């Protein structure tokens, strides 16, 4: 392995320079001067002398420092590399938002075709996919249900060569893992293609396996009006599916026609995305070309389990305003949703103040690629469903969005999306809001993971702003040659952000492999509102979202 040159400046030296500025030539940093640093540089304005002394007790290991209420450089270095100085606000690692608003007031971590581990055509279906999604804080899971042999409902991507798993095993897995990382409600989004007979079996499995966790009746007194809040629904599992229309009398226990929901599996949904999907599936099954439009039928036993998440077809925003009930929700493919964002962004925002809307990837994404979820968060869509098995920018943004609020899978939408005045349009560049100027100095990196070849990196850092279109941009540092251990950039960047409460900040380290080419090294994404001011370290994550500790960046953050 080629040894890289040791730079003059290391992380230790950078922190030592900051330390000496406040120690004023002394060998230790008194509590009063540590407090000045906390106030002036870190903008920890609530810190007091007790805070400073507590930090000394925590990070100082020299007995003389503890006795004299001072911090040596080694103690200061330990403090600066602790979670206290992480770029992500540590108060946001716990649930801190108001959880008593209706479900429509939250972004909800959502998965598309959750059962798949790979692509949409020949990928493997596996129970582990549900476990992984739930452990990532996902709160809306999708289950595609089909008639199986021996009157046993199965789950797979219909009319494809994806493998099959049993519906009852999926439900047992969800029951076991639903609340491992979050107490807040799980929504099971069913795409039901089963006969009435097997739908009744599905309903019985849901009742028998989920037991008291299954929400079967409306709550007596939700704290948030017609639609309950996440707090109201703690440790509950909701079923999202089509429901029998109340104006039609059913014959016995079987079931009858329900309103078409426009979900991705509905046969009479003429959305262009579904046509793309059928064309892709047709390569693998002649059945795809033989599908005929048929009436949507729902077994009464299954219909009775649908309470607050009734799937209905989307026609238009005006139709929803006049006809849609608060407990009804719509689903649409990304292309249709994108057109509505472009043409009627303001109406979309207002729609999502009252109703849940779910967005799902185009059927043509047979490789399980993802769209950018930010464009649909910008209009307040709650259930922006992604293929969790696919790595890359969209899932980085999803992970960044939902690490907020304790990683519980529910993030309160910003006021700009919930204002009753309803004047916000994410497509406009003019907003009567409080813009922010973000100043970033990317100082250095530390212990960056090198390529398998063993060659040292030529790293640079790209800082990306993901928000409304007029705010979205990116800037890069220069490239440092042949240094993975402690590259030094000392690069200033500034960004003008008009709607910061919708923004995500993504730090991406890349290896310059050619004049116009670079490879991914690591990244970290967080909401603007979770960004801490001052000298901060940025943890780095791998492409699959795992920690690359001790790899990190050292930055200075300021915004006004």
XYZ file of C-alpha atoms in Angstrom:
560
model
C 0.000 0.000 0.000
C 1.366 3.367 -1.055
C 2.017 5.559 1.960
C 0.381 8.980 1.758
C 2.230 12.099 2.757
C 1.393 13.353 6.247
C -0.084 16.867 5.962
C 1.026 19.743 8.142
C -2.491 20.098 9.510
C -4.291 17.300 11.331
C -7.616 17.234 13.174
C -5.713 17.401 16.451
C -3.796 20.482 15.306
C -6.994 22.214 14.139
C -8.687 21.642 17.481
C -5.537 22.724 19.313
C -5.639 26.033 17.445
C -9.250 26.599 18.620
C -8.236 25.617 22.164
C -5.331 28.072 22.264
C -7.544 30.934 21.099
C -9.603 30.574 24.286
C -6.857 29.412 26.674
C -5.039 32.710 25.952
C -1.575 31.209 26.341
C -2.371 29.269 29.507
C -1.800 25.514 29.666
C -5.405 24.830 30.741
C -8.820 26.225 29.838
C -10.740 27.532 32.893
C -14.470 26.815 33.130
C -15.254 30.496 32.463
C -13.290 30.445 29.185
C -14.844 27.116 28.171
C -18.211 28.788 28.691
C -17.127 31.674 26.411
C -16.286 29.102 23.729
C -19.689 27.422 24.125
C -21.485 30.758 23.804
C -19.423 32.416 21.065
C -18.478 29.530 18.788
C -20.948 26.720 19.471
C -23.936 29.035 20.055
C -24.974 26.979 23.080
C -26.733 30.013 24.513
C -28.425 28.156 27.368
C -25.078 26.907 28.683
C -23.961 28.265 32.080
C -21.067 27.674 34.473
C -22.686 24.455 35.680
C -22.727 23.248 32.046
C -19.011 24.010 31.653
C -18.122 22.292 34.930
C -20.221 19.267 33.984
C -18.273 18.974 30.715
C -15.008 19.136 32.679
C -16.253 16.342 34.964
C -17.215 14.264 31.932
C -14.217 14.705 29.632
C -11.241 15.736 31.802
C -9.059 12.880 33.035
C -6.229 14.897 34.627
C -6.799 15.156 38.377
C -5.358 18.683 38.483
C -7.807 19.808 35.798
C -10.780 18.378 37.673
C -9.571 19.883 40.957
C -8.942 23.367 39.500
C -12.157 23.301 37.385
C -10.083 23.579 34.204
C -9.872 21.589 31.009
C -6.552 20.434 29.562
C -6.167 20.144 25.809
C -6.634 16.359 25.996
C -9.958 16.868 27.781
C -10.991 19.522 25.236
C -10.073 17.179 22.354
C -12.165 14.422 23.942
C -15.087 16.860 24.257
C -14.759 18.093 20.651
C -14.861 14.527 19.329
C -17.872 13.547 21.462
C -21.551 13.525 20.535
C -21.836 16.918 22.240
C -20.079 18.340 19.174
C -21.772 16.246 16.490
C -23.307 18.266 13.646
C -26.663 16.563 14.363
C -28.569 18.083 17.282
C -28.510 15.376 19.958
C -31.840 16.627 21.345
C -33.342 15.317 18.096
C -32.182 11.741 18.768
C -35.270 11.396 21.010
C -38.908 12.096 20.185
C -39.290 15.846 20.808
C -42.056 16.918 18.419
C -45.777 17.301 19.165
C -47.223 13.826 18.593
C -50.835 14.824 19.243
C -51.598 16.161 15.762
C -53.647 14.133 13.239
C -51.729 11.579 11.157
C -52.070 13.897 8.137
C -49.701 16.373 9.854
C -46.661 14.069 9.617
C -44.217 12.727 7.093
C -44.385 8.948 7.620
C -41.519 6.639 6.658
C -42.948 4.393 3.924
C -41.786 1.397 1.905
C -42.816 0.183 -1.562
C -43.194 -3.573 -2.261
C -41.555 -4.154 1.103
C -41.254 -7.925 0.625
C -38.661 -7.621 -2.174
C -34.916 -7.923 -1.543
C -33.969 -7.159 -5.154
C -35.571 -6.136 -8.441
C -39.270 -6.130 -9.353
C -39.160 -8.968 -11.920
C -37.025 -11.854 -10.640
C -36.113 -10.545 -7.176
C -36.352 -12.602 -4.028
C -39.255 -12.030 -1.616
C -38.165 -12.484 1.990
C -39.445 -11.896 5.525
C -36.118 -10.242 6.373
C -37.096 -7.331 4.114
C -39.909 -6.493 6.553
C -37.577 -6.813 9.532
C -34.987 -4.505 7.928
C -37.591 -1.886 7.018
C -39.104 -1.883 10.511
C -35.673 -1.617 12.130
C -35.015 1.418 9.929
C -38.080 3.054 11.458
C -40.408 2.373 8.515
C -44.062 2.781 9.561
C -45.935 2.009 6.338
C -45.285 -1.421 4.818
C -46.706 -2.791 1.579
C -48.049 -6.322 1.152
C -49.138 -7.603 -2.295
C -51.597 -10.433 -1.661
C -52.523 -13.196 -4.130
C -54.339 -16.502 -4.049
C -51.974 -19.308 -3.106
C -52.213 -23.094 -3.218
C -54.048 -24.978 -0.464
C -56.215 -21.885 0.170
C -53.169 -20.114 1.639
C -52.726 -16.433 0.595
C -49.258 -15.621 -0.703
C -47.200 -12.438 -1.102
C -45.186 -11.626 -4.247
C -45.098 -9.224 -7.203
C -47.889 -10.602 -9.367
C -47.277 -11.749 -12.964
C -43.501 -11.848 -12.379
C -40.876 -14.424 -11.404
C -40.324 -12.957 -7.953
C -40.388 -15.644 -5.264
C -43.417 -16.162 -3.037
C -43.849 -16.058 0.742
C -46.884 -16.807 2.901
C -49.152 -13.954 3.982
C -49.488 -15.417 7.464
C -45.684 -15.439 7.854
C -45.486 -11.775 6.834
C -48.104 -10.852 9.444
C -46.328 -12.894 12.128
C -43.062 -11.120 11.278
C -44.718 -7.701 11.488
C -46.328 -8.611 14.818
C -42.944 -9.610 16.219
C -40.940 -6.582 15.047
C -43.493 -3.752 14.622
C -42.537 -1.801 17.724
C -38.866 -2.667 18.224
C -37.618 0.833 17.394
C -40.792 2.934 17.527
C -43.975 2.880 19.575
C -45.923 4.724 16.903
C -48.501 3.107 14.598
C -47.650 0.805 11.711
C -49.785 0.998 8.565
C -50.060 -2.183 6.476
C -50.839 -1.101 2.918
C -52.528 -4.101 1.296
C -52.654 -4.567 -2.462
C -55.286 -7.287 -2.565
C -55.741 -9.549 -5.600
C -57.192 -12.500 -3.686
C -60.535 -14.198 -4.120
C -63.190 -13.494 -1.503
C -62.445 -16.863 0.085
C -58.762 -16.093 0.595
C -59.505 -12.490 1.638
C -61.544 -13.928 4.509
C -58.555 -16.081 5.455
C -56.348 -12.948 5.338
C -58.760 -11.170 7.672
C -58.706 -14.065 10.113
C -54.897 -14.128 10.132
C -54.810 -10.393 10.823
C -57.180 -10.840 13.773
C -55.593 -13.989 15.182
C -51.925 -13.036 14.790
C -52.017 -9.306 15.548
C -54.508 -9.613 18.410
C -54.916 -6.412 20.418
C -52.331 -4.624 18.271
C -54.778 -4.573 15.360
C -56.998 -1.483 15.271
C -60.473 -2.794 14.497
C -62.800 -0.008 15.629
C -62.636 3.801 15.718
C -61.251 5.353 18.895
C -63.769 6.856 21.302
C -62.160 10.277 21.661
C -59.136 10.964 19.456
C -57.184 13.963 20.751
C -56.915 15.455 17.280
C -60.471 15.390 15.881
C -61.666 13.044 13.133
C -58.252 11.534 12.477
C -56.292 10.278 15.494
C -52.727 11.228 16.313
C -49.613 9.052 16.563
C -49.973 9.212 20.344
C -53.582 8.016 20.117
C -52.454 5.044 18.037
C -49.339 3.981 19.926
C -48.630 0.234 19.593
C -51.448 -0.143 17.036
C -51.359 -1.639 13.538
C -53.717 -0.141 10.941
C -54.839 -1.847 7.727
C -54.956 0.278 4.572
C -57.162 -1.220 1.869
C -60.314 -0.663 -0.129
C -63.520 -0.828 1.909
C -67.079 -1.778 1.058
C -69.262 1.226 0.353
C -71.660 1.763 3.261
C -74.615 2.378 0.913
C -74.473 -1.190 -0.459
C -75.972 -4.092 1.449
C -73.776 -7.152 1.473
C -75.037 -10.636 0.912
C -74.029 -12.647 3.925
C -70.402 -12.616 4.954
C -68.856 -12.683 1.519
C -68.523 -9.158 0.201
C -69.267 -7.041 -2.830
C -68.011 -4.290 -5.033
C -65.907 -1.588 -3.427
C -64.831 1.757 -4.769
C -61.704 1.542 -6.919
C -58.801 3.038 -5.007
C -56.375 3.747 -7.822
C -53.714 1.749 -5.978
C -50.901 0.396 -8.117
C -52.452 -3.061 -8.452
C -55.916 -1.942 -9.564
C -56.794 -3.305 -12.961
C -58.723 -0.284 -14.154
C -56.100 2.249 -13.252
C -54.977 3.636 -16.600
C -52.017 5.551 -15.229
C -49.121 5.444 -17.684
C -46.866 4.019 -14.969
C -49.005 0.916 -14.754
C -48.868 0.525 -18.520
C -45.067 0.623 -18.243
C -45.189 -2.027 -15.549
C -47.470 -4.298 -17.559
C -45.114 -4.071 -20.538
C -42.187 -5.052 -18.335
C -44.082 -7.931 -16.759
C -45.317 -9.147 -20.142
C -41.781 -10.202 -21.004
C -42.052 -12.808 -18.269
C -45.719 -13.777 -18.340
C -48.330 -13.989 -21.084
C -50.890 -13.383 -18.383
C -49.932 -9.723 -18.248
C -51.262 -9.199 -21.733
C -54.497 -10.992 -20.915
C -55.493 -8.985 -17.872
C -59.026 -7.676 -18.218
C -60.682 -4.920 -16.301
C -62.688 -6.336 -13.470
C -64.746 -4.994 -10.629
C -62.960 -4.543 -7.337
C -64.464 -6.874 -4.747
C -63.682 -6.890 -1.045
C -64.673 -9.501 1.521
C -66.747 -8.022 4.327
C -64.464 -9.637 6.923
C -61.480 -7.738 5.486
C -63.449 -4.547 4.866
C -64.474 -4.455 8.530
C -60.799 -4.138 9.557
C -60.301 -0.869 7.643
C -60.867 2.086 9.969
C -58.846 5.278 9.370
C -56.954 4.302 6.197
C -59.562 3.591 3.526
C -58.096 3.567 0.009
C -60.045 5.512 -2.625
C -59.247 6.555 -6.195
C -57.900 10.045 -6.844
C -59.778 12.022 -9.501
C -58.890 15.656 -8.864
C -58.229 18.003 -5.971
C -61.661 19.599 -6.378
C -63.330 16.160 -6.352
C -61.454 15.237 -3.168
C -62.405 18.519 -1.529
C -66.095 17.912 -2.237
C -66.322 14.124 -1.814
C -63.425 12.642 0.129
C -63.834 11.794 3.807
C -61.060 12.528 6.288
C -60.438 8.794 6.853
C -59.998 8.113 3.116
C -56.603 8.246 1.408
C -55.360 8.164 -2.168
C -52.369 6.591 -3.922
C -50.721 7.674 -7.139
C -47.637 6.806 -9.137
C -44.734 9.228 -9.247
C -45.350 10.489 -12.811
C -48.938 11.453 -12.112
C -47.929 13.013 -8.785
C -45.072 14.930 -10.438
C -47.451 16.445 -12.996
C -49.738 17.584 -10.194
C -46.783 19.095 -8.306
C -45.819 21.060 -11.408
C -49.320 22.193 -12.379
C -51.137 22.461 -9.024
C -48.512 22.586 -6.285
C -50.542 24.872 -4.040
C -53.646 22.661 -4.362
C -51.523 19.592 -3.584
C -50.288 21.224 -0.354
C -53.867 22.018 0.692
C -55.035 18.481 -0.202
C -52.329 16.981 2.018
C -53.406 19.124 4.955
C -56.682 17.176 5.073
C -55.933 13.749 3.586
C -53.205 11.141 3.553
C -51.617 10.666 0.137
C -49.261 7.880 -0.863
C -46.781 8.177 -3.724
C -45.156 5.053 -5.194
C -42.387 4.437 -7.788
C -43.212 4.129 -11.482
C -43.928 0.607 -12.717
C -41.127 1.061 -15.232
C -38.587 1.018 -12.367
C -38.162 -2.738 -12.690
C -34.641 -2.569 -11.226
C -36.193 -1.186 -7.999
C -34.609 2.237 -8.494
C -36.111 5.186 -6.621
C -37.287 8.710 -7.385
C -36.183 11.704 -5.305
C -38.640 11.814 -2.373
C -37.966 15.502 -1.671
C -40.205 16.692 -4.518
C -43.235 15.052 -2.850
C -42.315 16.047 0.700
C -42.298 19.594 -0.678
C -46.079 19.377 -1.174
C -46.669 17.601 2.146
C -47.328 14.050 0.912
C -47.113 11.864 3.979
C -46.539 8.363 2.578
C -43.699 8.806 0.073
C -42.922 5.133 -0.560
C -39.445 4.011 -1.616
C -37.764 0.706 -2.432
C -35.864 0.304 0.839
C -33.581 -2.369 -0.651
C -32.093 0.082 -3.168
C -29.069 2.124 -2.128
C -28.243 5.657 -3.222
C -29.341 9.269 -2.932
C -33.132 8.753 -2.466
C -32.652 6.393 0.493
C -29.920 8.656 1.912
C -32.465 11.477 1.919
C -35.098 9.214 3.460
C -32.685 8.121 6.200
C -31.730 11.755 6.802
C -35.338 12.925 7.017
C -36.368 10.179 9.420
C -33.377 10.168 11.752
C -35.094 13.302 13.106
C -37.572 13.031 16.000
C -35.804 10.064 17.537
C -35.976 7.939 14.382
C -39.581 7.060 15.278
C -40.770 7.138 11.639
C -43.039 10.175 12.126
C -41.734 13.708 11.488
C -44.053 16.674 11.989
C -44.533 18.620 8.769
C -43.316 22.241 8.978
C -45.785 25.059 9.565
C -45.356 26.268 5.980
C -47.109 23.087 4.767
C -49.889 23.233 7.377
C -50.903 26.894 7.271
C -54.672 27.333 6.944
C -54.032 30.270 4.592
C -52.813 27.688 2.077
C -50.719 30.054 -0.015
C -47.485 28.013 -0.203
C -46.432 26.753 -3.629
C -43.093 24.891 -3.672
C -42.732 25.583 -7.381
C -42.549 29.327 -6.837
C -39.242 31.068 -6.143
C -40.984 33.868 -4.225
C -41.920 33.017 -0.642
C -42.964 35.363 2.130
C -40.931 33.407 4.661
C -37.771 33.842 6.713
C -34.865 32.824 4.475
C -31.554 31.700 5.936
C -27.979 32.214 4.856
C -25.983 29.071 5.590
C -22.209 29.449 5.903
C -20.169 26.245 5.922
C -16.436 25.793 6.225
C -15.414 22.243 5.357
C -12.146 22.089 7.284
C -10.857 18.544 7.089
C -11.531 14.821 7.039
C -10.267 11.968 9.142
C -9.749 8.224 8.579
C -11.598 8.081 5.266
C -12.081 4.497 4.009
C -9.874 3.823 1.008
C -10.708 1.745 -2.068
C -10.096 -2.010 -2.050
C -7.042 -1.509 -4.232
C -5.265 -0.019 -1.213
C -4.486 3.191 -3.079
C -4.880 6.434 -1.108
C -7.871 8.604 -2.032
C -7.972 11.895 -3.891
C -10.952 13.101 -1.837
C -13.249 16.080 -2.156
C -16.477 16.951 -0.338
C -19.702 17.840 -2.105
C -22.296 19.634 0.009
C -25.832 19.322 -1.367
C -28.969 21.238 -0.422
C -32.187 19.302 -1.089
C -35.359 21.356 -0.706
C -37.752 23.237 -2.953
C -36.410 23.618 -6.499
C -35.116 27.175 -6.013
C -33.163 26.135 -2.888
C -31.647 22.912 -4.260
C -27.980 23.207 -5.240
C -24.560 21.775 -4.502
C -20.995 22.988 -4.053
C -17.699 21.146 -3.803
C -14.341 21.603 -2.144
C -11.142 21.313 -4.182
C -9.634 17.830 -4.430
C -6.826 16.856 -2.062
C -4.352 14.480 -3.667
C -3.296 11.171 -2.166
C -4.626 11.551 1.380
C -7.198 9.311 3.063
C -5.985 9.781 6.621
C -6.349 13.525 7.197
C -7.207 15.558 4.072
C -7.403 19.310 4.698
C -9.678 21.507 2.566
C -10.453 24.629 4.629
C -13.077 25.438 2.003
C -15.810 28.063 2.528
C -19.304 27.702 1.070
C -22.427 29.783 1.465
C -26.021 29.011 0.546
C -29.145 31.158 0.496
C -32.114 29.045 1.535
C -35.664 30.422 1.299
C -37.513 27.483 2.944
C -34.965 25.965 5.371
C -37.556 23.935 7.313
C -38.020 21.680 4.247
C -34.305 21.329 3.484
C -31.963 18.418 3.930
C -28.185 18.926 3.969
C -26.078 16.111 2.483
C -22.322 15.900 2.968
C -20.881 13.519 0.372
C -17.209 12.532 0.258
C -16.033 11.359 -3.153
C -12.762 10.084 -4.614
C -11.656 11.939 -7.759
C -10.822 9.123 -10.195
C -10.491 11.211 -13.358
C -11.055 14.724 -14.749
C -14.839 14.202 -14.819
C -15.294 11.042 -12.747
C -15.466 10.266 -9.038
C -16.456 7.397 -6.754
C -18.598 7.435 -3.627
C -16.689 7.229 -0.331
C -19.233 8.133 2.359
C -22.088 10.496 3.115
C -24.200 11.987 5.869
C -27.617 13.606 5.493
C -29.601 15.574 8.071
C -32.463 18.080 8.188
C -31.471 21.755 8.211
C -33.411 22.142 11.475
C -31.165 19.526 13.126
C -27.952 21.320 12.136
C -25.862 22.558 15.067
C -23.799 25.739 14.814
C -20.099 26.014 15.529
C -17.178 23.605 15.202
C -18.750 20.211 14.544
C -17.801 16.754 13.331
C -19.847 14.987 10.677
C -20.129 11.172 10.986
C -19.965 9.331 7.676
C -22.097 6.446 6.493
C -21.530 3.837 3.822
C -23.722 3.375 0.774
C -25.931 0.958 2.731
C -26.354 3.410 5.609
C -23.919 1.787 8.064
C -21.555 3.830 10.201
C -18.024 4.293 8.847
C -16.703 5.279 12.284
C -14.042 6.610 12.851
C -14.322 8.276 9.419
C -15.645 11.820 9.774
C -15.460 15.419 8.575
C -14.622 18.486 10.656
C -16.662 21.579 9.762
C -17.702 24.996 11.003
C -21.400 25.829 10.661
C -23.148 29.185 10.854
C -26.530 30.393 9.682
C -28.560 33.532 10.157
